[in-house]
Amino acid sequence: MTKNRKQEIRTEVKRRRADADPRLLHEASKRAVQQFTELDAYKDTQILLAYVDAKREVETRLLMRQAWEDGKRVAAPRVDGSGIMHYYYIDSLQDLEPGSFGIMEPKKECPLCETEDGLLLMPGVAFDEHCHRVGYGGGYYDRYLEKHPGLVHIALAFEFQIFAGVPFEEHDILPQMIVTDLRILIPEEKKMKTLEEIGVCAREAEPVLRIMDTSKKNETLLHVAETLMSMSGYILAENAKDVARAKENGMNQGLIDRLMLNESRMEGIAEGIRQVAALNDPVGEVLSMKQRPNGLMIGQKRVPLGVIGIIYESRPNVTADAFALCFKAGNVVILRGGSDAFYSNLAIVKAIRTALGHMSIPQDAIQLIEDTRRETVQEFMKMNRYVDVLIPRGGAGLIRTVVENSRIPVIETGTGNCHIFVDESADFDMAADIIFNAKTQRIGVCNACESLVVHEKIVDAFLPVLKKRLDEMQVEMRGDDRALQAAEGLVPAEEGDWGREYLDYILSVKTVSGIDEAIRHINRYNTGHSEAIVTSDYANAQRFLNEIDAAAVYVNASTRFTDGFEFGFGAEIGISTQKLHARGPMGLEALTSSKYIIYGNGQIR
């Protein structure tokens, strides 16, 4: 039926073109091109990828000439012998020659255009007001845009090519805009959704995920991982925009490190999703089943939480991690990322939604709130009608704001003022290795060491050794009076240093008289995240494990292991520093609730 209807539309448009006065078509082309050149997308691009008009289409040659006058580069498409379309740069219309079906194409000697940052003119026979498109039937542009998703793609059309509705399929790639001789059309999905619309869409998707079987979830997650890698070039290009803007704005190196993606980190994201697919599905797990004296069988089983909202800052990997865990646990997720990672988050969500579409899963299983205004966060926190739980991930200010203002139940993820206590019996080499790793391996993460606590009996011998090691990474050490005496080159610490999460190459150093003072100091200033002791004394190790109040407590190991991946959970939704519902790295089980299932045979009370 769809195929027949498309053919009917193609026939009708062909008739309308044939009946149109050529002079009127030329005037309409000029109006459409004029509107096109007034778009911000046109003004901002340096490269225009444009097909050459034929068969009474809008005269794209007018647009090409204007682009050359405006100092832009122009590329036109050519289909090779295997049916693959590529774009080639042309400097004038003289660089064109007749190609397939008599359509003008770039000559063979024209250089290949491989940009991911241009404006592509999308052809079509017919469109509707929702920007669905009927093409010429070859699928060239859908395939090209799947491989180059970063390109802005806009259609040019005559008004008579706009129908009330045209057939479409879920996998069709829509123009981001249609410019006609009379108006500009924008598809609904490209218009920024209101929070109300996002909430409604989330609730509509939630029942589908709630009952989805494990094999379908796993198959979908594996396809999401594959799609993220196939679109990694696009994602990295978008991430580069965020990183460049961060550097221009003077963001510190630790936060830039959090923001930055590369091929290795993309593979890490994909591998995290694959690991989630390999994990046991907690949904449906029977936690208990017992028979009451009256014959009732009462059981308890795990169920999804429903719709999870996540507010986070400059870590685009959270976008993919959060989706994978929420999806595997049967939850819809609404994301509100920080403006610093805006382009990165958009790109990752686009890749995930593309994969969901391929798998016939509601794409609104993941939605990104694109409005980055702070007022939007305040409104989001009031959406308890649609959102079942809210998880903040970021700095202390963000977390405090959410905890204090949200109407939605909150799972609090804390900041990481992590300590390492070097006891008097510690092996110096082991201690130096652990501290060097915990402080310098990745400074911008919440499980990095921020504060060193040293037993006074070894401070004179140990601190110079550690200082020499940390100097390799130019770590600034801020010490108390006793530490300043033990090693040269330390900066005096202030009271505020003991509770500060630096996210930088800075380490505070506190000297203590023994295990008692170390425990008191750490419990006073820690954030309940991760704390470590380096010791050979079993009794001190056990006291530290029992008396330190934190989500993760280590003996002779780096705090950097507090991570869902390292704990065997796959990706994590965050590291909870509260004590209700979930604590520590939150894997799949933390994203479920439970309900009671009661079987009877007619019992009444």
XYZ file of C-alpha atoms in Angstrom:
605
model
C 0.000 0.000 0.000
C 2.816 2.408 0.925
C 4.692 1.607 -2.270
C 1.608 2.220 -4.429
C 0.822 5.477 -2.654
C 4.383 6.720 -3.159
C 4.144 5.981 -6.858
C 0.842 7.846 -7.063
C 2.460 10.872 -5.417
C 5.452 10.756 -7.764
C 3.088 10.676 -10.737
C 1.097 13.603 -9.370
C 4.192 15.748 -8.744
C 5.473 14.953 -12.222
C 2.150 16.195 -13.610
C 2.258 19.386 -11.516
C 5.781 20.136 -12.687
C 4.818 19.590 -16.300
C 1.783 21.873 -15.982
C 3.679 24.699 -14.283
C 4.709 27.812 -16.217
C 8.562 27.777 -16.518
C 8.723 31.515 -15.814
C 6.729 31.083 -12.601
C 8.945 28.159 -11.593
C 12.021 30.325 -12.091
C 10.571 33.098 -9.919
C 9.558 30.553 -7.275
C 13.095 29.119 -7.358
C 14.560 32.553 -6.717
C 12.235 33.074 -3.745
C 13.096 29.664 -2.282
C 16.836 30.239 -2.725
C 16.558 33.694 -1.174
C 14.825 32.212 1.888
C 17.469 29.493 2.059
C 20.380 31.950 2.065
C 18.798 33.805 4.988
C 18.952 30.713 7.203
C 21.511 30.678 10.025
C 22.484 27.181 8.892
C 23.510 28.586 5.514
C 25.287 31.613 6.954
C 27.227 29.471 9.431
C 28.440 26.790 7.033
C 31.598 26.918 4.953
C 30.655 23.948 2.760
C 27.446 23.464 0.788
C 26.685 19.945 -0.442
C 24.116 20.462 -3.194
C 22.575 18.256 -5.852
C 22.264 19.707 -9.352
C 18.661 20.444 -10.267
C 16.935 18.514 -13.050
C 13.420 17.855 -14.311
C 11.951 21.163 -13.154
C 13.210 20.978 -9.582
C 14.008 24.114 -7.599
C 17.014 25.620 -9.391
C 19.832 24.657 -7.049
C 22.324 26.121 -9.503
C 21.141 29.543 -8.337
C 22.082 28.526 -4.803
C 25.475 27.203 -5.912
C 26.327 30.479 -7.619
C 25.300 32.410 -4.520
C 27.427 30.135 -2.328
C 30.506 30.791 -4.474
C 29.826 34.524 -4.279
C 29.600 34.173 -0.485
C 33.018 32.504 -0.361
C 31.758 29.030 0.425
C 32.966 25.736 -1.017
C 30.452 23.717 -3.025
C 30.310 19.952 -3.484
C 27.962 17.948 -5.694
C 27.070 14.228 -5.619
C 28.179 11.470 -7.972
C 27.105 7.821 -7.818
C 29.884 5.330 -8.529
C 29.600 2.018 -10.339
C 28.648 0.136 -7.170
C 25.739 2.465 -6.479
C 27.463 4.401 -3.655
C 27.066 8.182 -3.600
C 29.974 10.488 -2.760
C 30.359 14.270 -2.915
C 33.102 16.036 -4.872
C 34.180 19.666 -4.725
C 33.383 21.815 -7.746
C 34.619 25.344 -8.366
C 32.080 26.226 -11.057
C 29.298 24.678 -13.104
C 31.967 23.924 -15.713
C 33.175 21.131 -13.412
C 29.971 19.193 -14.142
C 29.235 16.634 -16.861
C 26.211 14.442 -17.696
C 26.074 11.330 -15.519
C 23.512 8.701 -14.617
C 20.049 9.348 -16.038
C 21.375 12.503 -17.687
C 21.793 14.276 -14.313
C 24.804 16.581 -14.109
C 27.582 15.234 -11.868
C 31.130 16.315 -10.932
C 33.830 15.303 -13.363
C 36.100 12.408 -12.435
C 39.049 14.660 -11.575
C 37.125 16.668 -8.951
C 38.488 16.160 -5.392
C 36.509 14.100 -2.890
C 34.590 15.946 -0.171
C 34.677 14.108 3.167
C 33.376 16.786 5.520
C 31.286 16.060 8.597
C 30.587 19.734 9.150
C 28.672 21.000 6.141
C 25.149 21.810 4.972
C 23.553 19.207 2.721
C 20.718 19.988 0.349
C 18.273 17.087 0.495
C 16.225 16.376 -2.657
C 12.739 14.932 -2.718
C 9.727 14.430 -4.932
C 7.191 15.327 -2.267
C 6.959 16.236 1.411
C 4.288 16.826 4.016
C 3.963 19.423 6.757
C 5.594 17.051 9.252
C 8.642 16.937 6.948
C 8.159 13.336 5.891
C 9.685 12.831 2.483
C 9.081 10.809 -0.664
C 12.366 10.496 -2.532
C 13.140 9.236 -5.996
C 13.396 5.636 -4.802
C 17.155 5.060 -4.807
C 17.778 5.541 -1.071
C 21.080 7.305 -1.800
C 20.555 10.177 0.633
C 19.270 8.044 3.521
C 22.354 5.843 3.235
C 24.690 8.832 2.923
C 23.233 10.589 5.963
C 23.402 7.419 8.046
C 27.170 7.488 7.475
C 27.443 11.273 7.901
C 24.900 12.155 10.617
C 26.697 15.349 11.578
C 25.679 17.114 8.378
C 22.869 19.613 8.606
C 20.334 18.477 5.988
C 17.655 20.784 4.623
C 15.296 20.329 1.681
C 14.375 22.835 -1.036
C 10.966 22.422 -2.658
C 8.195 24.185 -4.482
C 5.031 24.720 -2.498
C 3.141 22.370 -4.838
C 5.388 19.531 -3.627
C 3.907 19.787 -0.114
C 1.068 17.316 0.540
C -1.246 16.926 3.534
C 0.453 13.622 4.244
C 2.882 11.260 2.552
C 3.757 7.611 3.354
C 6.767 7.146 5.601
C 8.606 4.500 7.588
C 10.175 4.787 11.032
C 13.735 4.529 9.698
C 13.300 7.363 7.167
C 15.648 10.305 7.720
C 13.668 13.524 7.758
C 14.965 16.859 6.538
C 15.723 19.106 9.479
C 13.842 21.814 7.648
C 12.012 22.312 4.347
C 12.335 25.648 2.560
C 9.746 26.382 -0.116
C 9.031 29.469 -2.158
C 6.367 30.441 0.401
C 7.361 29.142 3.839
C 9.716 27.154 6.063
C 8.620 23.869 7.646
C 10.261 22.264 10.679
C 9.490 18.666 11.747
C 7.892 18.172 15.137
C 10.852 16.193 16.465
C 13.198 19.070 15.628
C 11.147 21.535 17.625
C 12.293 21.665 21.212
C 9.826 19.664 23.273
C 8.316 21.224 26.345
C 8.926 19.441 29.629
C 5.268 18.454 29.639
C 5.626 16.844 26.212
C 8.781 15.040 27.321
C 6.976 13.698 30.374
C 4.003 12.492 28.345
C 6.281 10.761 25.819
C 8.212 9.083 28.632
C 5.037 7.743 30.206
C 3.880 6.408 26.840
C 7.157 4.525 26.352
C 7.359 3.182 29.912
C 4.838 0.289 29.628
C 6.718 -1.124 26.628
C 10.007 -1.292 28.521
C 8.368 -2.566 31.692
C 7.320 -5.853 30.057
C 10.132 -6.232 27.506
C 11.821 -9.632 27.659
C 15.500 -9.922 28.460
C 16.585 -11.210 25.051
C 15.068 -8.175 23.319
C 16.763 -5.818 25.764
C 20.133 -7.487 25.259
C 19.809 -7.530 21.476
C 18.931 -3.836 21.532
C 21.845 -2.912 23.800
C 24.315 -4.721 21.557
C 22.930 -2.826 18.576
C 23.211 0.458 20.497
C 26.895 -0.289 21.195
C 27.459 -1.076 17.527
C 25.674 2.094 16.421
C 27.671 4.274 18.816
C 30.895 2.940 17.320
C 29.666 3.294 13.731
C 28.704 6.914 14.503
C 31.801 7.611 16.620
C 33.312 9.941 14.011
C 30.236 12.140 14.216
C 30.127 11.961 18.021
C 33.817 12.871 18.362
C 33.385 15.798 15.963
C 30.510 17.115 18.084
C 32.500 16.518 21.266
C 35.375 18.541 19.797
C 33.009 21.530 19.606
C 32.301 21.243 23.328
C 35.993 20.854 24.194
C 36.985 23.854 22.065
C 34.318 25.993 23.700
C 35.414 24.808 27.167
C 39.012 25.828 26.470
C 37.877 29.225 25.198
C 35.900 29.697 28.422
C 38.916 28.851 30.583
C 37.642 25.564 32.006
C 40.281 23.844 34.145
C 42.101 20.790 32.842
C 40.366 18.374 35.183
C 36.919 19.331 33.937
C 38.085 19.321 30.315
C 39.324 15.784 30.878
C 35.850 14.817 32.128
C 34.329 16.353 29.027
C 36.668 14.978 26.390
C 35.977 11.852 24.342
C 38.400 9.983 22.103
C 38.394 6.680 20.245
C 39.536 4.774 23.315
C 36.832 6.291 25.507
C 34.201 5.627 22.845
C 35.243 1.974 22.798
C 35.061 2.010 26.587
C 31.507 3.358 26.435
C 30.511 0.688 23.918
C 32.172 -2.040 25.987
C 30.321 -0.840 29.076
C 27.035 -1.227 27.213
C 28.038 -4.709 26.042
C 28.810 -5.614 29.642
C 25.387 -4.416 30.725
C 23.850 -6.631 28.038
C 25.789 -9.580 29.475
C 24.595 -8.969 33.039
C 21.701 -10.839 34.600
C 18.407 -9.012 34.226
C 17.115 -8.187 37.719
C 13.566 -7.513 36.527
C 11.248 -10.343 37.487
C 13.646 -11.844 40.030
C 11.667 -13.440 42.860
C 13.086 -12.140 46.131
C 10.911 -14.260 48.392
C 7.912 -16.592 48.352
C 6.163 -17.959 51.407
C 2.845 -19.507 52.313
C 0.751 -17.989 55.080
C -1.322 -20.090 57.500
C -4.473 -19.087 55.600
C -3.080 -20.590 52.389
C -2.113 -17.331 50.679
C 1.156 -17.504 48.736
C 2.906 -14.155 49.133
C 5.897 -13.370 46.965
C 8.074 -10.355 46.288
C 9.747 -9.672 42.942
C 11.835 -6.960 41.352
C 10.168 -4.475 39.000
C 11.449 -1.369 37.160
C 11.289 1.993 38.878
C 9.529 3.443 35.813
C 10.745 6.820 34.549
C 14.132 7.975 35.826
C 15.349 11.546 35.511
C 19.067 12.263 35.581
C 20.639 15.712 35.924
C 24.364 15.723 35.276
C 27.251 17.951 34.249
C 30.253 17.723 31.915
C 30.563 13.953 31.436
C 29.054 12.840 28.120
C 29.784 9.174 28.864
C 27.014 9.407 31.484
C 24.538 9.776 28.623
C 25.259 6.310 27.253
C 25.916 4.670 30.625
C 22.647 5.956 32.065
C 20.634 4.771 29.100
C 22.139 1.277 29.138
C 21.480 0.661 32.821
C 18.024 2.225 32.834
C 17.022 0.309 29.708
C 18.296 -3.068 30.975
C 16.353 -2.517 34.208
C 13.210 -1.712 32.196
C 13.200 2.036 32.831
C 12.694 5.053 30.595
C 15.265 7.800 31.125
C 14.999 11.578 30.783
C 18.386 13.282 30.702
C 19.289 16.868 31.435
C 22.989 17.331 30.754
C 25.076 20.415 31.287
C 25.545 23.074 28.634
C 29.283 22.277 28.560
C 28.554 18.906 26.908
C 25.559 20.015 24.845
C 26.765 18.896 21.401
C 28.238 15.657 22.743
C 25.032 14.695 24.522
C 22.902 15.508 21.492
C 25.100 13.332 19.296
C 25.100 10.368 21.670
C 21.332 10.535 22.175
C 20.861 10.771 18.415
C 22.910 7.607 17.938
C 20.977 5.750 20.632
C 17.596 6.840 19.268
C 18.723 5.781 15.796
C 19.539 2.325 17.140
C 16.208 2.101 18.977
C 14.394 2.959 15.751
C 16.213 0.159 13.950
C 15.023 -2.264 16.656
C 11.394 -1.032 16.616
C 11.721 0.184 20.223
C 10.079 3.476 21.279
C 12.742 6.106 20.715
C 11.401 8.026 23.689
C 12.946 5.376 25.931
C 15.649 8.047 26.051
C 15.009 11.785 25.819
C 17.338 14.713 26.288
C 16.106 18.028 27.652
C 17.713 20.424 25.195
C 16.833 23.607 27.063
C 19.957 24.337 29.127
C 18.524 27.245 31.119
C 18.706 26.871 34.902
C 15.005 27.637 35.154
C 14.360 24.439 33.223
C 16.095 22.402 35.926
C 13.789 23.930 38.529
C 10.744 22.961 36.465
C 12.111 19.485 35.810
C 12.422 18.879 39.549
C 8.657 19.479 39.896
C 7.672 16.773 37.388
C 6.691 14.142 39.971
C 3.596 13.457 37.877
C 5.809 11.898 35.211
C 9.163 11.063 36.825
C 9.491 8.392 39.522
C 13.015 9.104 40.748
C 15.645 11.781 40.127
C 19.401 11.179 40.221
C 21.829 14.144 40.209
C 25.427 13.588 39.088
C 27.866 16.453 39.396
C 29.359 18.954 41.790
C 28.271 19.704 45.324
C 26.240 22.742 44.243
C 24.162 20.784 41.739
C 23.522 17.915 44.136
C 22.555 20.259 46.981
C 20.152 22.150 44.702
C 18.410 18.960 43.607
C 18.180 17.466 47.105
C 16.764 20.685 48.564
C 14.305 21.555 45.783
C 13.066 18.383 44.107
C 9.484 17.184 44.483
C 10.645 13.920 42.937
C 12.309 11.320 45.217
C 16.095 11.724 44.891
C 18.931 9.212 44.959
C 21.844 11.374 46.042
C 25.222 10.903 44.409
C 27.899 12.728 46.345
C 31.075 14.500 45.447
C 34.337 12.717 46.119
C 36.683 14.200 48.702
C 38.526 10.870 48.930
C 41.316 10.276 51.470
C 44.231 7.862 51.663
C 45.709 7.239 55.117
C 49.319 6.028 55.132
C 49.752 4.185 58.418
C 53.104 3.837 60.192
C 53.449 0.201 59.043
C 52.803 0.978 55.365
C 55.114 -0.208 52.610
C 56.452 3.061 51.149
C 56.644 1.820 47.561
C 53.106 0.462 47.695
C 51.814 3.664 49.277
C 53.520 5.871 46.679
C 52.151 3.759 43.821
C 48.614 3.851 45.211
C 48.653 7.605 45.848
C 50.207 8.376 42.463
C 47.497 6.349 40.734
C 44.625 7.689 42.820
C 45.709 11.310 42.387
C 47.039 11.501 38.826
C 45.551 8.733 36.674
C 42.445 10.831 36.032
C 42.077 13.985 38.069
C 38.555 14.954 37.042
C 36.649 12.026 38.543
C 34.926 11.652 41.892
C 37.010 8.648 43.009
C 40.343 10.458 42.634
C 42.293 11.026 45.840
C 42.049 14.631 47.047
C 43.506 14.373 50.543
C 46.447 12.465 52.019
C 46.608 11.604 55.720
C 50.044 10.508 57.014
C 51.117 9.011 60.335
C 53.492 11.429 62.066
C 56.056 8.694 62.775
C 56.778 8.191 59.070
C 56.071 11.647 57.650
C 59.765 12.686 57.558
C 60.826 9.560 55.693
C 57.811 9.069 53.458
C 56.763 12.548 52.340
C 59.995 13.433 50.445
C 59.719 10.116 48.567
C 56.115 10.847 47.620
C 56.865 14.480 46.740
C 59.518 13.379 44.248
C 57.067 10.946 42.669
C 54.209 13.454 42.405
C 56.543 16.083 40.960
C 56.529 13.957 37.787
C 52.942 15.170 37.260
C 53.486 18.626 38.795
C 51.075 17.933 41.651
C 50.778 20.808 44.120
C 50.851 19.533 47.712
C 49.164 21.655 50.393
C 50.321 20.571 53.841
C 49.803 21.321 57.516
C 52.689 22.674 59.601
C 54.178 19.230 60.274
C 54.054 18.260 56.594
C 55.740 21.537 55.617
C 58.647 20.611 57.891
C 58.939 17.109 56.429
C 59.406 17.997 52.763
C 60.387 21.031 50.722
C 58.137 22.592 48.122
C 54.781 22.166 49.870
C 52.254 25.011 50.024
C 50.623 25.848 53.387
C 47.143 24.334 53.647
C 44.112 26.301 54.820
C 41.081 24.971 56.687
C 39.069 24.890 53.464
C 41.528 22.479 51.867
C 40.514 19.561 54.101
C 37.014 19.335 52.644
C 37.672 20.396 49.059
C 37.205 18.293 45.922
C 39.922 19.810 43.723
C 39.469 17.877 40.463
C 42.962 19.143 39.711
C 46.623 18.317 40.282
C 46.378 19.369 43.936
C 46.621 17.190 47.049
C 46.119 18.245 50.667
C 48.359 16.598 53.286
C 47.312 16.145 56.926
C 49.623 14.684 59.581
C 48.028 12.629 62.396
C 49.231 10.959 65.576
C 47.708 7.591 64.767
C 44.701 5.587 63.607
C 42.277 7.290 66.034
C 43.005 10.797 64.775
C 43.050 9.586 61.173
C 39.558 8.117 61.498
C 38.226 11.249 63.221
C 39.716 13.539 60.572
C 38.466 11.489 57.632
C 34.942 11.065 59.034
C 34.772 14.809 59.677
C 35.770 15.919 56.194
C 34.855 13.078 53.866
C 31.838 13.036 51.565
C 30.935 9.415 52.187
C 32.442 8.283 48.901
C 35.715 6.281 48.985
C 38.435 6.128 51.626
C 41.608 4.011 51.796
C 44.271 2.919 54.258
C 47.741 1.670 53.366
C 48.973 -0.514 56.213
C 50.559 -3.819 57.214
C 48.726 -3.809 60.541
C 45.697 -6.146 60.415
C 44.040 -4.627 63.481
C 44.311 -1.092 62.079
C 42.973 -2.280 58.740
C 39.916 -3.792 60.428
C 39.309 -0.672 62.508
C 39.488 1.467 59.382
C 37.037 -0.791 57.533
C 34.588 -0.802 60.440
C 34.788 2.803 61.620
C 35.101 4.835 58.415
C 31.668 6.005 57.246
C 31.809 5.793 53.449
C 30.260 3.889 50.570
C 33.562 2.173 49.720
C 36.465 1.557 52.109
C 39.782 0.137 50.899
C 42.794 -1.577 52.398
C 45.968 -1.324 50.311
C 44.283 -0.332 47.040
C 43.532 2.814 45.045
C 40.232 4.633 45.480
C 40.017 4.741 41.683
C 38.361 1.305 41.737
C 35.052 2.708 43.003
C 33.378 2.293 39.667
C 30.586 0.122 38.318
C 32.789 -1.295 35.588
C 35.541 -2.240 38.060
C 33.027 -3.693 40.523
C 31.622 -5.928 37.785
C 28.327 -4.049 37.359
C 29.099 -2.851 33.840
C 28.371 0.851 33.518
C 27.048 2.651 36.599
C 24.279 5.179 36.970
C 26.264 6.993 39.648
C 27.898 6.461 43.020
C 25.391 6.930 45.796
C 26.676 8.419 49.027
C 23.345 8.192 50.819
C 22.197 5.231 52.888
C 18.615 4.669 51.731
C 17.758 2.469 48.747
C 21.246 2.351 47.227
C 24.825 3.041 48.321
C 28.071 3.004 46.354
C 28.235 2.305 42.607
C 24.646 1.871 41.454
C 24.171 -0.973 39.030
C 21.024 -2.626 37.757
C 19.506 -3.704 41.066
C 19.631 -0.117 42.343
C 17.353 0.855 39.449
C 14.571 -1.503 40.467
C 11.875 -1.520 43.097
C 9.754 -4.466 44.168
C 6.141 -5.438 44.382
C 4.263 -8.164 46.182
C 2.517 -10.914 44.260
C -0.223 -12.753 46.139
C -1.818 -16.031 45.018
C -5.026 -17.155 46.643
C -7.875 -19.591 46.151
C -10.786 -17.545 47.395
C -9.516 -16.297 50.762
C -11.355 -13.346 52.316
C -10.600 -11.368 55.454
